[in-house]
Amino acid sequence: GHWGEFGGRFVPEALISALEELEAAHAESQGDPAFLAELDRLGREYGNLPSPLYLAERLSEETGVEVWLKREDLNHTGAHKIRNVLGQALLTKRMGKTRIIAETGAGQHGVASATAAAYFGLECTVYMGEEDTRRQALNVARMRLLGAEVVPVTTGSRTLKDAMNEALREWVASVDHTHYLIGSVGGPHPFPMLVRDYCRGIGDEARAQFLERTGTLPDVVAACVGGGSNAMGIFTAFLGDEDVRLYGFEAGGDGYDTGRHAATITAGQVGVLHGARTFVLQDEDGQTIESHSISAGLDYPGVGPEHAHLAATGRAAYEPVDDAEAMAALEKLARTEGIICAIESAHGLAGALRLAKSLEPGSRVLVNLSGRGDKDMGNVVEYFGFEGEPNAKGEDA
Amino acid sequence: GHWGEFGGRFVPEALISALEELEAAHAESQGDPAFLAELDRLGREYGNLPSPLYLAERLSEETGVEVWLKREDLNHTGAHKIRNVLGQALLTKRMGKTRIIAETGAGQHGVASATAAAYFGLECTVYMGEEDTRRQALNVARMRLLGAEVVPVTTGSRTLKDAMNEALREWVASVDHTHYLIGSVGGPHPFPMLVRDYCRGIGDEARAQFLERTGTLPDVVAACVGGGSNAMGIFTAFLGDEDVRLYGFEAGGDGYDTGRHAATITAGQVGVLHGARTFVLQDEDGQTIESHSISAGLDYPGVGPEHAHLAATGRAAYEPVDDAEAMAALEKLARTEGIICAIESAHGLAGALRLAKSLEPGSRVLVNLSGRGDKDMGNVVEYFGFEGEPNAKGEDA
Amino acid sequence: MRVETAFARSRAEDRAALVGYLPAGFPTLADSIKAVDIMIDHGADVIELGLPYSDPVMDGPAIQKAADRALAAGFRTRQVFEVTEAVAGRVPILVMTYWNLVERYGVDRFARDFAAAGGAGLITPDLIPDEAGEWIAASDAHDLDRVFLVAPSSTEERIASTVAACRGFVYAQSVMGVTGARAATSAAAPELVRRTRAHTDLPIGVGLGVRSGDQAAEIGAYGDAVIVGSAIVNCYLDTEDIPSGHQRLAELTADLAAGVRR
Amino acid sequence: MRVETAFARSRAEDRAALVGYLPAGFPTLADSIKAVDIMIDHGADVIELGLPYSDPVMDGPAIQKAADRALAAGFRTRQVFEVTEAVAGRVPILVMTYWNLVERYGVDRFARDFAAAGGAGLITPDLIPDEAGEWIAASDAHDLDRVFLVAPSSTEERIASTVAACRGFVYAQSVMGVTGARAATSAAAPELVRRTRAHTDLPIGVGLGVRSGDQAAEIGAYGDAVIVGSAIVNCYLDTEDIPSGHQRLAELTADLAAGVRR
């Protein structure tokens, strides 16, 4: 349950037996070929896995390095998150539980959880900050359409971290029949390990696809890091490949210097949040500081403990990418490749494009394109000022 | 260029040479293994083809027949339309043209066209009714983000049919360097054939997948029909399989009896619209009648001429599905399978579910799930009244 | 009157004919009759009556607007026969129509009723001879002229087959664009007329974009007829006052008629 | 004062001890001192000072709100020592705190400063003995009590290992739920106390949900201490007028103290 000083179980004793049960069930299931085969089948037939590996040729031409994209945006529900929810929901069934709860920020993990719940016929309650339910009304509608109950959280800052607090509270009260389907590689052990195991297919697939397509491994693997599930998902397969450099790009928000960001590893201090010891954005006393990012999915003041460990040991490098740099990368990808990615994923791409300038020409960069941008179009319109009516066709008579 | 009395080329002479050029280029390219291989590669690596065939187990249990879904919602850009735009854009390059124009209603074909244009580095102008640019502002933003010019059309009823008129007008003026990337199996020859050929992969894949999975062919193949590209896409492979019944479901709008619908084959008369002879919603004089449907993609007063022929010969049956029935199917699919499909596709599913009641138990129904529902969430919210805030968590202290 | 009679006269005067276009029912049903009379009074040799249609893909904004207005006021296909009957006699009356309206009315029935009203023939912007079997039979049966279009993009082969199907005159779409496009000085027009002339002795009318006597004179120098549409429609679109529209139309027609006589 | 001293007294009186909880800095820093004095004056045997935290996952809405209010008013961790120093002496003072605040202050430094202020020990709702190596060392070094929690879901094995790590008393979370949940009559509580008793001679405090002397009496029948939190906080949350909050707190504490004495 620990990576160096990071990880652990900093939760009420009331949850320990559930965590132990979960740990045991996970260990058993990972050794059960029938479980793994069923999960594999689900991924293929329902989740649309494996996702393609895509050489972005026009982008590569512009940057001078080969930019390869792992197209997780093409998965069912539009992001890598389907891997995690299918795994945990199948495990929930295996444990004989009939209900899942989840926290969500912008609503993506909530929608994914509601999707898995619908698929498996599980009850589902999603905790979401009240502010977020208003800003992301369409995702609330998606969850309700999928049959989930959405509970607006009115405590604290009314955003993701408070939704997570509330989910933990609710879990204490319902732990006998309810699984807490956590959305990232954070939280108490075994969650960071569990979620990583369900997401590591990203990297396992990408590594094999890369070898098949190029006969080599990439020089750099890049991903965005909020909680860090997509990044752990793609990093894990490459941890043993010493020549492959791993880069996690955190949300730099308004700019690292402004203090309004979500660059937890770059700017945070070691602490305990939501059940694990990791880097945390916190003040001198250890009170959590609110994070800021244009990307709702990266807007979280903690980070998965395994990332904290990779940062501390130097195996992976973590750097901030601010809103402007991410949005520029999002636009560039749209215009050169016809792919509108999630703003989260645009942070990973932007970091890779920045890095490319210092790489030898022809280097191979693998970026985890963790999700699609449909959910972000409201932000895009606002950011680029696309609101205005385009000019009406004024042809002369 | 004709299917029985249907089809043809009812366009200004000025366009005939471009249509002949297109017909010749299409015929050549379909016989060119290099072109077909490149298109296949694009489909696989970029479009995420082939789309999976999915047995909807919980839905099947509820209905008593096997419901198989062709998951076109998982393609890049979220619908079968990517097949058509990739094909036509590649053909545009082959013809040495540097620009595409397209019409769009709700914006989906416009987004797909802008995507293909970005991918191939083509200029792109999209004509869209002014009313629609307002209602579908996010899709306008998508197109602009992808680098396309969006031209609001202020003539006529300011909707899809007027956008198509305007695209045809514009094409006359720019035909030497511009390809009109038409969005469905309508328009003058060779478009209905061309678009069908690019979409027929849906049925070719599904037929092979079905045989592989079940050892048999489906009893029924169902699809929604607006212009009819997704339906022709899945029907074509089965036309020679006499035992496979083909069903197209048109938009019944407020209800067939109200006259406010888009059930062109069921209610229309033979006529000429947008370059082809086909069924058309028209008044006694032949003036086009405005169609109505909750589904923007089906809201068109014409239909592809090959469908008109299949209807006239009885090879396929066409029936209306009204808004309410379609939305109920959309909700049912979301709740039982965790799939939020496009409202268009929900018409095909709804028709299949209605049909299932009269089929022998265990019959196999293949439905083309032509697109995903992300684009429709605004309508869904409005329709189901999901706007209201869910109740705040009111736990007692 | 037959189209060939009008062209015989203009050829005898060694000038191009002036063809004036107006949608039937615009600005009102009665005023469309009045307007046609005005055009004839001021020198139009041939009248082209537009049949308002909901989806006029070859027309620019001016003619679209005029057609929309006529339809909104309740214009019905059969009323084009009333207008024809009211104005026929002095000059040939052609109807320019998108094909669906004729199909819907019944091709033979339309030809019969139009001929009975004194009409001379049809101009069919979205019907090419390849699709016109029924119309060719009906026009033969009712002795109506058939005016198909040629365009700068037409191949020699298509020009040949199109003019072979024409009777009365050939409509040369002088620029690649919808009606109303400003391109009266296009180099494409004389070239298209030259190419068409090589395949037929029929008169060749040149359409699209003419607004003035000067432009009419320029086109009349190589075309057998100068076709004016949007400029005529604009006489009424630019004003709410129909009498002043009539006045503008009279002046415009006179100017155009002088142009073809220069 | 040491925790064992307070329990020795309540045991001698053959009754449960009353443990009163209030976040330091709530309703204000000065009034939190006043409130503790009021509780002690009216019969509280042990005081549990909450250390306000931004993310209190084990607390219900009442205590969350109180903590938020203290933080919004600028409460700093070190001020808990001021409060402790001001109230220590008459009854043992424990601090209940989420672990990040202690880690951030420095575990040994916190223990030292708290002990110096007269504090008796810590209750750590999100720290289990398995993760508590540094705290166990520091509490040993500074002679502070360590109160870990047991819950209805705890296995026998975990109860055994948890109570072995405790010093002072054991906190039995009587229902599966956050603070403030209404479940004073839960069947789970006596069962948990019974199971815990089998593993330790330490006093067992029962928390969560007590609002009245009657409920306190019921729990006091099987628990060694009755822990009251949300009901105390509510004295101040329900009113803007702090003096009347003090008044309500005095009455509530008296009622609870009478309850444990029935």
XYZ file of N, CA and C in Angstrom, chain A residues 2 7-17 20 155-156 161-162 164-166 168-175 269-274 277 280 282-289, chain D residues 52-61 64 68 71 75-78 99-101 103-105 125-129 131 134 149-151 153-155 158-159 162 173 175-178:
264
model
N 2.175 1.130 -0.026
C 3.019 2.317 0.003
C 3.992 2.317 -1.161
N 1.333 7.104 -0.215
C 0.256 6.131 -0.231
C -0.314 5.906 1.146
N -0.647 4.656 1.445
C -1.187 4.346 2.765
C -2.697 4.422 2.840
N -3.154 4.379 4.098
C -4.597 4.371 4.365
C -4.919 5.339 5.473
N -5.194 6.573 5.122
C -5.512 7.571 6.126
C -7.009 7.828 6.084
N -7.740 6.834 6.590
C -9.203 6.895 6.570
C -9.734 6.409 7.905
N -11.008 6.714 8.175
C -11.607 6.198 9.404
C -11.534 4.666 9.465
N -11.310 4.174 10.672
C -11.278 2.732 10.911
C -12.507 2.034 10.315
N -13.644 2.730 10.292
C -14.874 2.121 9.786
C -14.716 1.608 8.363
N -13.798 2.194 7.598
C -13.637 1.796 6.196
C -12.573 0.719 5.993
N -11.803 0.455 7.060
C -10.643 -0.427 6.870
C -11.061 -1.815 6.418
N -12.132 -2.341 7.002
C -12.465 -3.715 6.603
C -12.920 -3.761 5.157
N -9.852 -3.701 3.129
C -9.182 -5.012 3.168
C -9.910 -6.011 2.279
N -21.322 21.419 0.786
C -20.363 21.745 1.847
C -19.050 22.227 1.247
N -18.265 22.884 2.102
C -16.933 23.318 1.708
C -16.958 24.213 0.492
N -13.197 18.262 -4.539
C -12.641 17.710 -3.297
C -13.745 17.513 -2.257
N -14.734 18.395 -2.289
C -15.835 18.255 -1.336
C -16.755 17.103 -1.726
N -15.659 14.461 -3.044
C -14.913 13.288 -2.607
C -15.072 13.094 -1.098
N -15.018 14.199 -0.362
C -15.275 14.110 1.078
C -16.639 13.476 1.321
N -17.637 13.942 0.589
C -18.996 13.485 0.817
C -19.155 12.015 0.437
N -16.828 9.790 0.597
C -16.195 9.015 1.676
C -17.138 8.909 2.877
N -17.790 10.018 3.222
C -18.739 10.005 4.347
C -19.873 9.027 4.075
N -20.403 9.105 2.841
C -21.514 8.232 2.488
C -21.068 6.775 2.490
N -19.836 6.550 2.095
C -19.349 5.174 2.035
C -19.313 4.549 3.424
N -18.907 5.366 4.416
C -18.867 4.847 5.788
C -20.244 4.308 6.177
N -21.288 4.988 5.735
C -22.638 4.621 6.153
C -23.240 3.477 5.354
N -22.632 3.104 4.237
C -23.272 2.125 3.355
C -22.320 1.051 2.872
N -21.206 0.935 3.603
C -20.093 0.143 3.079
C -20.428 -1.349 2.934
N 3.173 20.272 -1.263
C 3.991 19.735 -0.184
C 3.477 18.351 0.146
N 4.349 17.543 0.690
C 3.897 16.220 1.095
C 2.875 16.365 2.214
N 1.785 15.626 2.093
C 0.750 15.695 3.113
C -0.211 14.539 2.944
N -1.298 14.608 3.685
C -2.304 13.556 3.610
C -3.602 14.182 3.116
N -4.163 13.642 2.050
C -5.462 14.114 1.570
C -6.224 12.923 1.022
N -7.486 12.852 1.394
C -8.369 11.808 0.868
C -7.762 10.415 0.974
N -1.017 9.568 1.622
C 0.049 10.555 1.735
C 0.601 10.791 0.334
N 0.286 17.611 -1.937
C -0.999 18.279 -1.751
C -0.768 19.788 -1.832
N -1.433 22.891 -0.257
C -1.891 23.182 1.092
C -1.185 24.422 1.605
N -1.823 25.028 2.610
C -1.206 26.222 3.172
C -0.250 25.817 4.298
N 0.295 26.790 4.974
C 1.298 26.513 6.021
C 0.796 25.579 7.105
N -0.518 25.630 7.348
C -1.106 24.805 8.403
C -1.526 23.424 7.916
N -1.529 23.242 6.566
C -1.996 21.947 6.056
C -3.445 21.969 5.616
N -4.043 23.166 5.618
C -5.383 23.279 5.060
C -5.259 23.204 3.535
N -6.177 22.468 2.912
C -6.125 22.306 1.461
C -6.377 23.635 0.765
N -5.578 23.913 -0.250
C -5.768 25.122 -1.052
C -6.570 24.748 -2.282
N -9.978 22.626 13.528
C -10.706 22.833 12.268
C -9.853 22.490 11.044
N -10.482 21.766 10.073
C -9.765 21.290 8.890
C -10.656 21.474 7.664
N -10.033 21.756 6.555
C -10.777 22.038 5.325
C -11.535 20.836 4.777
N -11.068 19.624 5.086
C -11.662 18.433 4.479
C -11.962 17.344 5.502
N -12.918 17.629 6.401
C -13.188 16.720 7.525
C -14.093 15.559 7.117
N -13.501 14.484 6.577
C -14.321 13.431 5.971
C -15.115 12.612 6.971
N -14.790 12.697 8.274
C -15.603 11.895 9.188
C -16.697 12.704 9.854
N -16.772 13.992 9.515
C -17.749 14.829 10.196
C -18.982 15.115 9.358
N -20.101 15.210 10.048
C -21.355 15.588 9.421
C -21.441 17.097 9.253
N -22.567 17.542 8.711
C -22.723 18.960 8.350
C -22.511 19.936 9.507
N -18.780 20.252 10.252
C -18.153 20.871 9.076
C -18.367 22.379 9.073
N -15.596 25.245 9.229
C -15.501 26.237 8.143
C -15.525 27.653 8.704
N -12.239 28.519 10.358
C -11.187 28.747 9.376
C -11.395 30.070 8.652
N -8.621 30.991 11.801
C -8.041 30.079 12.792
C -6.762 29.431 12.281
N -5.739 29.398 13.136
C -4.471 28.752 12.809
C -4.211 27.608 13.778
N -3.523 26.580 13.271
C -3.272 25.379 14.068
C -2.714 25.710 15.459
N -1.731 26.614 15.482
C -1.048 26.879 16.756
C -2.004 27.425 17.819
N -5.233 14.081 10.270
C -3.815 13.885 10.442
C -2.940 14.884 9.701
N -3.426 15.406 8.558
C -2.548 16.276 7.781
C -2.096 17.501 8.562
N -2.976 17.990 9.455
C -2.620 19.198 10.204
C -1.436 18.934 11.124
N 0.846 16.420 10.710
C 2.027 16.185 9.878
C 2.648 17.493 9.414
N 1.764 18.410 9.043
C 2.253 19.665 8.487
C 2.953 20.486 9.571
N 2.416 20.438 10.779
C 3.033 21.167 11.902
C 4.336 20.496 12.302
N -9.113 10.646 13.956
C -10.150 9.913 13.232
C -9.696 9.332 11.901
N -8.669 9.903 11.273
C -8.238 9.326 10.003
C -6.829 8.764 10.083
N -6.418 8.436 11.296
C -5.111 7.787 11.451
C -5.323 6.462 12.162
N -4.971 5.384 11.497
C -5.063 4.066 12.124
C -3.679 3.694 12.631
N -3.597 2.809 13.634
C -2.281 2.498 14.220
C -1.267 2.050 13.175
N -0.591 3.224 10.401
C 0.106 4.340 9.759
C 0.707 5.289 10.787
N 5.097 7.303 13.566
C 5.732 8.536 14.033
C 4.971 9.118 15.223
N -9.724 4.779 16.857
C -11.143 4.434 16.779
C -11.341 2.960 16.437
N -12.399 2.402 16.979
C -12.882 1.109 16.488
C -14.298 1.334 15.941
N -14.704 0.465 15.058
C -16.003 0.651 14.393
C -16.716 -0.683 14.308
N -17.583 -2.226 11.875
C -17.052 -3.043 10.789
C -15.679 -3.621 11.103
N -15.078 -3.210 12.220
C -13.731 -3.700 12.534
C -13.762 -5.195 12.837
N -12.768 -5.891 12.321
C -12.633 -7.317 12.648
C -12.100 -7.462 14.073
N -8.557 -6.533 14.126
C -8.267 -5.097 14.092
C -8.612 -4.435 15.421
N -9.693 -4.880 16.069
C -10.013 -4.312 17.383
C -8.858 -4.573 18.336
N -5.871 -2.414 17.446
C -6.142 -0.988 17.655
C -6.121 -0.644 19.140
N -16.745 4.134 17.484
C -17.649 4.806 16.549
C -18.897 3.931 16.472
N -21.986 4.027 15.228
C -22.740 3.707 14.013
C -21.835 3.914 12.819
N -22.188 3.233 11.742
C -21.455 3.440 10.510
C -21.996 4.719 9.881
N -21.314 5.833 10.152
C -21.780 7.096 9.606
C -20.960 8.220 10.198
N -21.169 9.416 9.672
C -20.401 10.559 10.128
C -20.955 11.082 11.438
